[in-house]
């Protein structure tokens, strides 16, 4: 496989030799040139500044609005998955079932989320960003309402799968919109904001879920998720423009979808960072799926203390994401990941050692904070390396990232419950899966990505 991205081989609609001026989604007038630059026309078009990307002409206020709305869309998936984690022990009691059976509802959500992204990403490359986003978010609202009134655990699990599919559009379309508008180092900054949300949301969601459980039964959490979906649906209708020009959309026919997937999966670096992202997410979700039982049953924390623990860990993710965006722009995302994946391994190993030494709750919490910080360093760099190389297939590339992250994590995270069967979930069983994921991520970085072969980001 070639080291260079292959999206230039993807067929696109032909563009007239002398295209007419076009008003962009950001409100400016642009004239396409042979270099792909954009000239924003003012009173004197001859002296108007040249914008290399559509987002270069966006005002700071509108850019801030996009960050808020796209961040909220990105958070819909993690909140859908994690908001009900503190209710796991309650669900186990109400449905008279086992912890492993309750964990399967989490697995179903993540698999649905992964499959939804595989559909939404290529579809958004073909027909535009808005229509798939609106349709799938509406499905999320209906599925959330169904989950709230599910009388049995299997019906709840089925509703959760549909909720995962419905939440899929937010993250993948948000990343694709950012790639439509930005490139180079500004892309790093914008994606770091989304990575901050996608990294913090899974950690903050259980805190909010714990608080909601003090106000309402577990069914109320799904009503809240339905209302969240309604807000996102209305925001999309009124505030999020179409950012994919007609000339860049796919030709009709299913073969083009396969060609776009072939173009991204023929890139060695893309495959390498895909594995790194999937393993990092799997390590994170192994912790998330095990933590309600580990901290509430083994260590005796109540729902509020458990939520506070997640809030502290979220600070580590914030620190990692925000620092990573600055370091990636200066040194390259591949070198930031060289350090962050090593910390994942060291922190996971430290959890096992402290647990075997009998150091209790603090022996687990302290190295866990460093593990979460390393996740924060890794997430934005995975997105940058993947999307910067595949601008012409941004939706497809983003869907592959999301599907891999949540699909692989959905399959791996229940392993914690499986290896703990009969003995109960411990910090050692949880961290064993985290260490295995870190080892695979490190091998992928050095054997597949090979940092020395990856070029630095363009300005």
Short mmCIF file of C-alpha atoms in Angstrom, two decimals:
data_model
loop_
_atom_site.label_atom_id
_atom_site.label_comp_id
_atom_site.label_asym_id
_atom_site.label_seq_id
_atom_site.Cartn_x
_atom_site.Cartn_y
_atom_site.Cartn_z
CA UNK A 1 0.00 0.00 0.00
CA UNK A 2 1.19 3.47 -0.79
CA UNK A 3 2.23 5.93 1.93
CA UNK A 4 0.31 8.73 0.23
CA UNK A 5 -3.45 9.14 0.48
CA UNK A 6 -5.33 7.78 -2.53
CA UNK A 7 -8.49 9.89 -2.52
CA UNK A 8 -7.31 11.65 -5.66
CA UNK A 9 -8.26 8.46 -7.48
CA UNK A 10 -11.89 8.69 -6.41
CA UNK A 11 -14.13 9.79 -9.27
CA UNK A 12 -15.88 13.11 -8.82
CA UNK A 13 -18.35 14.98 -10.95
CA UNK A 14 -16.80 16.99 -13.74
CA UNK A 15 -16.42 20.72 -13.11
CA UNK A 16 -16.86 23.26 -15.91
CA UNK A 17 -13.73 24.89 -17.23
CA UNK A 18 -14.93 28.34 -16.22
CA UNK A 19 -17.13 27.87 -13.17
CA UNK A 20 -19.51 30.55 -12.07
CA UNK A 21 -19.02 32.36 -8.76
CA UNK A 22 -20.62 30.45 -5.91
CA UNK A 23 -21.93 31.60 -2.55
CA UNK A 24 -20.48 29.32 0.11
CA UNK A 25 -22.18 27.94 3.20
CA UNK A 26 -20.31 30.52 5.23
CA UNK A 27 -21.84 33.45 3.35
CA UNK A 28 -18.87 34.49 1.20
CA UNK A 29 -18.58 34.56 -2.60
CA UNK A 30 -15.92 32.29 -4.02
CA UNK A 31 -14.46 31.75 -7.45
CA UNK A 32 -12.79 28.34 -7.87
CA UNK A 33 -9.37 28.41 -9.46
CA UNK A 34 -7.05 25.78 -10.88
CA UNK A 35 -5.23 25.64 -7.54
CA UNK A 36 -8.40 25.10 -5.53
CA UNK A 37 -7.92 28.41 -3.70
CA UNK A 38 -10.93 30.60 -2.92
CA UNK A 39 -10.99 34.33 -3.60
CA UNK A 40 -13.43 36.18 -1.38
CA UNK A 41 -14.88 39.01 -3.45
CA UNK A 42 -15.24 42.46 -1.98
CA UNK A 43 -15.37 45.96 -3.43
CA UNK A 44 -12.20 45.26 -5.36
CA UNK A 45 -12.11 41.57 -6.41
CA UNK A 46 -8.63 41.92 -7.89
CA UNK A 47 -7.15 42.62 -4.46
CA UNK A 48 -9.43 40.37 -2.41
CA UNK A 49 -7.56 37.93 -0.14
CA UNK A 50 -7.16 34.34 -1.31
CA UNK A 51 -8.60 31.74 1.04
CA UNK A 52 -7.17 28.23 0.73
CA UNK A 53 -10.21 26.70 2.46
CA UNK A 54 -13.85 27.83 2.77
CA UNK A 55 -13.55 28.10 6.54
CA UNK A 56 -10.77 30.67 6.26
CA UNK A 57 -13.39 33.34 5.53
CA UNK A 58 -15.66 32.46 8.48
CA UNK A 59 -15.95 35.10 11.19
CA UNK A 60 -14.87 34.25 14.72
CA UNK A 61 -18.46 34.41 15.95
CA UNK A 62 -19.76 32.00 13.32
CA UNK A 63 -16.79 29.69 13.93
CA UNK A 64 -17.64 29.64 17.64
CA UNK A 65 -21.26 28.79 16.77
CA UNK A 66 -20.09 25.89 14.60
CA UNK A 67 -17.86 24.61 17.40
CA UNK A 68 -20.78 24.62 19.87
CA UNK A 69 -23.30 22.98 17.53
CA UNK A 70 -20.93 20.44 16.00
CA UNK A 71 -19.57 19.67 19.46
CA UNK A 72 -23.09 19.04 20.73
CA UNK A 73 -23.75 16.73 17.77
CA UNK A 74 -20.50 14.89 18.46
CA UNK A 75 -21.50 14.48 22.11
CA UNK A 76 -24.86 12.91 21.23
CA UNK A 77 -23.21 9.54 20.58
CA UNK A 78 -21.17 9.32 23.80
CA UNK A 79 -24.11 10.59 25.86
CA UNK A 80 -26.40 8.02 24.25
CA UNK A 81 -23.94 5.29 25.17
CA UNK A 82 -22.83 6.38 28.64
CA UNK A 83 -25.55 8.44 30.29
CA UNK A 84 -27.23 5.34 31.74
CA UNK A 85 -24.05 3.64 33.06
CA UNK A 86 -24.76 4.58 36.71
CA UNK A 87 -28.13 2.82 36.35
CA UNK A 88 -26.52 -0.58 35.60
CA UNK A 89 -26.96 -1.93 39.15
CA UNK A 90 -30.58 -0.66 39.16
CA UNK A 91 -31.29 -2.31 35.81
CA UNK A 92 -29.77 -5.56 37.10
CA UNK A 93 -32.15 -5.49 40.05
CA UNK A 94 -35.30 -4.30 38.20
CA UNK A 95 -35.01 -6.87 35.41
CA UNK A 96 -33.74 -9.63 37.77
CA UNK A 97 -30.79 -10.39 35.50
CA UNK A 98 -26.98 -10.50 35.58
CA UNK A 99 -24.32 -7.81 35.18
CA UNK A 100 -23.15 -9.44 31.95
CA UNK A 101 -26.68 -9.26 30.48
CA UNK A 102 -26.93 -5.56 31.34
CA UNK A 103 -23.53 -4.95 29.72
CA UNK A 104 -24.88 -6.47 26.51
CA UNK A 105 -27.24 -3.49 26.15
CA UNK A 106 -24.14 -1.29 26.08
CA UNK A 107 -22.54 -3.56 23.48
CA UNK A 108 -25.68 -3.41 21.33
CA UNK A 109 -25.66 0.39 21.43
CA UNK A 110 -22.05 0.59 20.35
CA UNK A 111 -22.50 -1.91 17.52
CA UNK A 112 -25.55 0.03 16.32
CA UNK A 113 -23.51 3.21 16.49
CA UNK A 114 -20.75 1.63 14.42
CA UNK A 115 -23.12 0.28 11.74
CA UNK A 116 -24.94 3.60 11.55
CA UNK A 117 -21.71 5.44 10.83
CA UNK A 118 -20.80 3.04 8.04
CA UNK A 119 -24.09 4.01 6.39
CA UNK A 120 -24.18 7.72 7.19
CA UNK A 121 -20.58 8.56 6.24
CA UNK A 122 -20.63 7.45 2.57
CA UNK A 123 -24.24 8.67 2.23
CA UNK A 124 -23.16 12.16 3.34
CA UNK A 125 -20.44 12.10 0.66
CA UNK A 126 -23.08 11.26 -1.95
CA UNK A 127 -26.09 13.47 -1.16
CA UNK A 128 -24.67 16.08 1.21
CA UNK A 129 -24.34 16.45 4.97
CA UNK A 130 -27.74 17.77 6.10
CA UNK A 131 -30.26 15.16 4.89
CA UNK A 132 -28.57 12.11 6.52
CA UNK A 133 -28.01 14.11 9.69
CA UNK A 134 -31.68 15.09 9.95
CA UNK A 135 -33.08 11.64 9.12
CA UNK A 136 -30.88 9.64 11.47
CA UNK A 137 -31.23 12.09 14.38
CA UNK A 138 -35.02 11.76 14.07
CA UNK A 139 -34.58 7.98 14.43
CA UNK A 140 -32.62 8.60 17.63
CA UNK A 141 -35.51 10.56 19.13
CA UNK A 142 -38.03 7.78 18.41
CA UNK A 143 -35.72 5.01 19.67
CA UNK A 144 -34.99 6.91 22.91
CA UNK A 145 -38.72 7.20 23.62
CA UNK A 146 -39.09 3.45 22.95
CA UNK A 147 -36.27 2.64 25.39
CA UNK A 148 -37.95 4.67 28.12
CA UNK A 149 -41.05 2.46 27.96
CA UNK A 150 -39.37 -0.92 27.30
CA UNK A 151 -40.97 -3.54 29.61
CA UNK A 152 -38.21 -6.16 29.27
CA UNK A 153 -34.42 -6.19 28.95
CA UNK A 154 -34.43 -7.67 25.39
CA UNK A 155 -36.76 -4.89 24.20
CA UNK A 156 -34.56 -2.33 25.93
CA UNK A 157 -31.56 -3.85 24.16
CA UNK A 158 -33.30 -3.60 20.78
CA UNK A 159 -34.20 0.04 21.39
CA UNK A 160 -30.61 0.70 22.41
CA UNK A 161 -29.34 -0.71 19.11
CA UNK A 162 -31.62 1.71 17.22
CA UNK A 163 -30.50 4.56 19.49
CA UNK A 164 -26.92 3.77 18.52
CA UNK A 165 -27.81 3.89 14.82
CA UNK A 166 -29.69 7.16 15.38
CA UNK A 167 -26.80 8.81 17.21
CA UNK A 168 -24.31 7.81 14.52
CA UNK A 169 -24.79 10.84 12.29
CA UNK A 170 -23.65 13.44 14.83
CA UNK A 171 -19.99 12.55 15.15
CA UNK A 172 -19.29 11.45 11.58
CA UNK A 173 -21.06 14.38 9.90
CA UNK A 174 -19.54 16.89 12.34
CA UNK A 175 -16.02 15.70 11.43
CA UNK A 176 -16.87 15.74 7.73
CA UNK A 177 -18.23 19.31 7.96
CA UNK A 178 -15.04 20.46 9.67
CA UNK A 179 -12.95 18.82 6.94
CA UNK A 180 -15.15 20.47 4.28
CA UNK A 181 -14.36 23.87 5.75
CA UNK A 182 -10.80 23.64 7.05
CA UNK A 183 -7.39 22.19 6.27
CA UNK A 184 -3.81 22.12 7.57
CA UNK A 185 -3.11 23.37 11.07
CA UNK A 186 -6.48 25.07 11.41
CA UNK A 187 -7.99 21.63 10.87
CA UNK A 188 -5.91 20.45 13.85
CA UNK A 189 -7.41 23.17 16.06
CA UNK A 190 -11.01 22.55 14.98
CA UNK A 191 -10.76 18.77 15.26
CA UNK A 192 -9.15 19.13 18.67
CA UNK A 193 -12.30 20.92 19.83
CA UNK A 194 -14.44 18.03 18.60
CA UNK A 195 -12.02 15.51 20.08
CA UNK A 196 -12.30 17.35 23.38
CA UNK A 197 -16.06 16.80 23.30
CA UNK A 198 -15.85 13.18 22.14
CA UNK A 199 -13.20 12.45 24.77
CA UNK A 200 -14.84 14.26 27.68
CA UNK A 201 -18.47 13.32 26.94
CA UNK A 202 -18.05 9.59 27.77
CA UNK A 203 -16.48 10.56 31.07
CA UNK A 204 -18.90 13.35 32.04
CA UNK A 205 -22.03 11.49 30.93
CA UNK A 206 -22.07 9.11 33.92
CA UNK A 207 -21.73 12.12 36.24
CA UNK A 208 -24.84 13.66 34.71
CA UNK A 209 -26.54 10.27 34.73
CA UNK A 210 -25.81 9.91 38.45
CA UNK A 211 -27.38 13.30 39.11
CA UNK A 212 -30.44 12.43 37.00
CA UNK A 213 -30.95 9.23 39.01
CA UNK A 214 -31.41 11.37 42.12
CA UNK A 215 -34.31 13.15 40.39
CA UNK A 216 -36.02 10.42 38.38
CA UNK A 217 -36.12 6.65 37.72
CA UNK A 218 -33.82 5.16 35.09
CA UNK A 219 -36.52 5.57 32.42
CA UNK A 220 -36.18 9.34 32.76
CA UNK A 221 -32.62 9.17 31.41
CA UNK A 222 -33.96 8.01 28.05
CA UNK A 223 -36.56 10.80 28.02
CA UNK A 224 -33.70 13.26 28.53
CA UNK A 225 -31.84 11.68 25.59
CA UNK A 226 -34.96 12.02 23.42
CA UNK A 227 -35.18 15.72 24.27
CA UNK A 228 -31.46 16.12 23.50
CA UNK A 229 -32.11 14.61 20.08
CA UNK A 230 -34.99 17.03 19.48
CA UNK A 231 -32.74 20.00 20.26
CA UNK A 232 -30.10 18.71 17.83
CA UNK A 233 -32.74 18.16 15.15
CA UNK A 234 -34.02 21.72 15.44
CA UNK A 235 -30.47 23.15 15.52
CA UNK A 236 -29.59 21.26 12.35
CA UNK A 237 -32.66 22.52 10.54
CA UNK A 238 -32.02 26.17 11.35
CA UNK A 239 -28.30 26.69 11.95
CA UNK A 240 -26.16 24.08 10.19
CA UNK A 241 -25.66 24.76 6.46
CA UNK A 242 -24.82 22.34 3.68
CA UNK A 243 -21.02 22.39 3.35
CA UNK A 244 -20.50 19.86 0.57
CA UNK A 245 -20.81 21.52 -2.86
CA UNK A 246 -22.72 19.62 -5.53
CA UNK A 247 -19.58 19.34 -7.67
CA UNK A 248 -17.82 17.35 -4.93
CA UNK A 249 -20.59 14.81 -4.37
CA UNK A 250 -20.48 11.26 -5.63
CA UNK A 251 -21.77 10.12 -8.95
CA UNK A 252 -24.88 7.99 -8.83
CA UNK A 253 -24.45 4.30 -8.29
CA UNK A 254 -23.25 2.01 -5.52
CA UNK A 255 -19.81 1.44 -7.07
CA UNK A 256 -18.69 4.91 -6.02
CA UNK A 257 -19.22 4.03 -2.35
CA UNK A 258 -16.93 1.02 -2.71
CA UNK A 259 -14.34 3.13 -4.51
CA UNK A 260 -14.29 5.64 -1.67
CA UNK A 261 -13.83 2.93 0.92
CA UNK A 262 -11.13 1.39 -1.25
CA UNK A 263 -9.38 4.74 -1.51
CA UNK A 264 -9.08 5.23 2.25
CA UNK A 265 -8.30 1.60 3.09
CA UNK A 266 -5.50 1.51 0.52
CA UNK A 267 -3.64 4.08 2.65
CA UNK A 268 -1.27 2.34 5.06
CA UNK A 269 -1.14 5.28 7.47
CA UNK A 270 -4.94 5.47 7.61
CA UNK A 271 -5.20 1.79 8.54
CA UNK A 272 -2.54 2.23 11.22
CA UNK A 273 -4.23 5.19 12.91
CA UNK A 274 -7.58 3.41 12.58
CA UNK A 275 -6.21 0.56 14.70
CA UNK A 276 -4.69 3.00 17.20
CA UNK A 277 -7.99 4.84 17.57
CA UNK A 278 -9.96 1.62 17.94
CA UNK A 279 -7.63 0.24 20.59
CA UNK A 280 -7.53 3.50 22.56
CA UNK A 281 -11.33 3.69 22.52
CA UNK A 282 -11.57 0.02 23.51
CA UNK A 283 -9.31 0.63 26.50
CA UNK A 284 -11.47 3.59 27.51
CA UNK A 285 -14.73 1.67 27.18
CA UNK A 286 -13.35 -1.36 28.99
CA UNK A 287 -13.00 0.98 31.93
CA UNK A 288 -16.41 2.58 31.38
CA UNK A 289 -18.31 -0.72 31.18
CA UNK A 290 -16.54 -2.19 34.21
CA UNK A 291 -16.47 0.90 36.41
CA UNK A 292 -20.11 0.88 37.68
CA UNK A 293 -19.55 -2.57 39.20
CA UNK A 294 -15.92 -1.97 40.24
CA UNK A 295 -16.45 1.32 42.05
CA UNK A 296 -20.05 0.98 43.28
CA UNK A 297 -20.05 -2.69 44.29
CA UNK A 298 -16.40 -3.52 45.02
CA UNK A 299 -15.35 -0.16 46.52
CA UNK A 300 -18.79 0.82 47.85
CA UNK A 301 -19.19 4.23 46.18
CA UNK A 302 -22.72 5.56 45.79
CA UNK A 303 -24.00 6.95 42.47
CA UNK A 304 -22.96 10.52 43.30
CA UNK A 305 -19.44 9.57 44.41
CA UNK A 306 -19.11 7.44 41.30
CA UNK A 307 -20.13 10.42 39.16
CA UNK A 308 -17.62 12.67 40.95
CA UNK A 309 -14.87 10.19 40.14
CA UNK A 310 -15.78 10.50 36.46
CA UNK A 311 -15.67 14.29 36.72
CA UNK A 312 -12.09 14.15 38.01
CA UNK A 313 -11.07 11.82 35.20
CA UNK A 314 -12.64 14.18 32.67
CA UNK A 315 -10.07 16.80 33.68
CA UNK A 316 -7.36 14.44 32.46
CA UNK A 317 -9.04 14.07 29.07
CA UNK A 318 -9.43 17.86 28.76
CA UNK A 319 -5.77 18.38 29.63
CA UNK A 320 -4.67 15.78 27.10
CA UNK A 321 -6.80 17.03 24.19
CA UNK A 322 -5.95 20.69 24.60
CA UNK A 323 -2.24 20.06 24.99
CA UNK A 324 -2.21 17.60 22.08
CA UNK A 325 -3.58 20.16 19.61
CA UNK A 326 -0.66 22.50 20.27
CA UNK A 327 1.98 19.79 20.21
CA UNK A 328 0.59 18.17 17.04
CA UNK A 329 0.75 21.43 15.11
CA UNK A 330 4.39 21.88 16.12
CA UNK A 331 5.87 18.38 16.19
CA UNK A 332 3.40 16.28 14.19
CA UNK A 333 0.51 14.11 15.43
CA UNK A 334 2.45 10.89 14.84
CA UNK A 335 5.10 11.88 17.39
CA UNK A 336 2.53 12.93 19.98
CA UNK A 337 0.98 9.46 19.67
CA UNK A 338 4.39 7.87 20.14
CA UNK A 339 4.40 9.21 23.70
CA UNK A 340 0.65 8.92 24.46
CA UNK A 341 0.42 5.23 23.52
CA UNK A 342 3.43 4.48 25.73
CA UNK A 343 1.68 6.19 28.66
CA UNK A 344 -1.43 4.08 28.01
CA UNK A 345 0.64 0.95 28.50
CA UNK A 346 2.48 2.22 31.58
CA UNK A 347 -0.69 3.49 33.28
CA UNK A 348 -2.60 0.26 32.61
CA UNK A 349 0.27 -1.80 33.97
CA UNK A 350 0.44 0.41 37.06
CA UNK A 351 -3.25 -0.30 37.82
CA UNK A 352 -2.55 -4.05 37.83
CA UNK A 353 0.53 -3.66 40.05
CA UNK A 354 -1.21 -1.41 42.61
CA UNK A 355 -4.23 -3.72 42.74
CA UNK A 356 -2.05 -6.77 43.33
CA UNK A 357 -0.26 -4.87 46.10
CA UNK A 358 -3.62 -4.18 47.75
CA UNK A 359 -3.39 -0.39 47.60
CA UNK A 360 -7.17 -0.04 47.33
CA UNK A 361 -9.21 2.68 45.65
CA UNK A 362 -6.45 5.29 45.39
CA UNK A 363 -4.07 2.73 43.93
CA UNK A 364 -6.50 2.39 41.02
CA UNK A 365 -7.67 5.99 40.67
CA UNK A 366 -4.26 7.67 40.37
CA UNK A 367 -2.85 5.64 37.43
CA UNK A 368 -6.34 5.66 35.89
CA UNK A 369 -6.13 9.47 35.69
CA UNK A 370 -2.92 9.18 33.65
CA UNK A 371 -4.55 6.58 31.39
CA UNK A 372 -7.45 8.95 30.68
CA UNK A 373 -5.04 11.83 30.01
CA UNK A 374 -3.17 9.67 27.49
CA UNK A 375 -6.50 8.92 25.78
CA UNK A 376 -7.03 12.68 25.48
CA UNK A 377 -3.63 13.04 23.81
CA UNK A 378 -4.39 10.24 21.34
CA UNK A 379 -7.94 10.92 20.09
CA UNK A 380 -7.41 14.24 18.19
CA UNK A 381 -4.21 13.03 16.56
CA UNK A 382 -5.96 9.96 15.17
CA UNK A 383 -8.61 12.20 13.60
CA UNK A 384 -6.10 14.67 12.18
CA UNK A 385 -3.87 12.08 10.53
CA UNK A 386 -6.88 10.26 9.05
CA UNK A 387 -8.89 13.24 7.77
CA UNK A 388 -6.05 15.48 6.62
CA UNK A 389 -5.02 12.79 4.14
CA UNK A 390 -8.52 12.16 2.79
CA UNK A 391 -10.29 15.47 2.23
CA UNK A 392 -12.16 14.21 -0.86
CA UNK A 393 -13.72 11.36 1.11
CA UNK A 394 -14.08 13.05 4.50
CA UNK A 395 -17.46 11.48 5.30
CA UNK A 396 -16.26 8.01 4.39
CA UNK A 397 -13.03 8.41 6.37
CA UNK A 398 -14.88 9.80 9.39
CA UNK A 399 -17.39 6.95 9.28
CA UNK A 400 -14.57 4.40 9.21
CA UNK A 401 -13.00 6.03 12.28
CA UNK A 402 -16.24 6.10 14.23
CA UNK A 403 -17.34 2.62 13.21
CA UNK A 404 -13.97 1.16 14.16
CA UNK A 405 -13.84 3.00 17.49
CA UNK A 406 -17.28 2.01 18.69
CA UNK A 407 -17.57 -1.35 16.92
CA UNK A 408 -14.28 -2.70 18.20
CA UNK A 409 -14.86 -1.20 21.65
CA UNK A 410 -18.32 -2.78 21.73
CA UNK A 411 -16.79 -6.19 21.09
CA UNK A 412 -13.81 -5.83 23.44
CA UNK A 413 -15.28 -4.07 26.50
CA UNK A 414 -17.51 -7.05 27.56
CA UNK A 415 -14.33 -9.16 27.83
CA UNK A 416 -13.85 -7.59 31.26
CA UNK A 417 -17.12 -9.12 32.45
CA UNK A 418 -16.35 -12.43 30.77
CA UNK A 419 -12.93 -12.95 32.38
CA UNK A 420 -14.38 -11.78 35.73
CA UNK A 421 -17.29 -14.22 35.62
CA UNK A 422 -17.81 -15.86 38.98
CA UNK A 423 -15.08 -13.86 40.76
CA UNK A 424 -16.45 -10.35 40.22
CA UNK A 425 -14.92 -7.43 38.35
CA UNK A 426 -11.61 -6.22 39.80
CA UNK A 427 -9.12 -3.50 38.83
CA UNK A 428 -6.77 -6.21 37.57
CA UNK A 429 -9.29 -7.75 35.17
CA UNK A 430 -10.29 -4.30 33.91
CA UNK A 431 -6.69 -3.14 33.43
CA UNK A 432 -5.66 -6.39 31.74
CA UNK A 433 -7.90 -5.53 28.80
CA UNK A 434 -6.63 -1.92 28.83
CA UNK A 435 -3.01 -3.12 28.68
CA UNK A 436 -3.76 -5.50 25.81
CA UNK A 437 -5.35 -2.64 23.83
CA UNK A 438 -2.33 -0.39 24.51
CA UNK A 439 0.10 -3.04 23.27
CA UNK A 440 -1.79 -3.40 19.98
CA UNK A 441 -1.89 0.40 19.55
CA UNK A 442 1.88 0.67 20.06
CA UNK A 443 2.58 -2.12 17.56
CA UNK A 444 0.29 -0.47 15.01
CA UNK A 445 2.07 2.88 15.38
CA UNK A 446 5.59 1.55 14.89
CA UNK A 447 4.94 -1.30 12.46
CA UNK A 448 2.13 0.11 10.28
CA UNK A 449 2.09 3.91 10.57
CA UNK A 450 5.88 4.20 10.96
CA UNK A 451 6.10 7.84 12.20
CA UNK A 452 9.32 8.67 10.32
CA UNK A 453 7.55 8.10 6.99
CA UNK A 454 4.69 10.54 7.72
CA UNK A 455 5.10 14.10 6.44
CA UNK A 456 4.53 17.11 8.69
CA UNK A 457 1.22 18.95 8.50
CA UNK A 458 0.88 21.81 6.01
CA UNK A 459 0.38 25.30 7.49
#
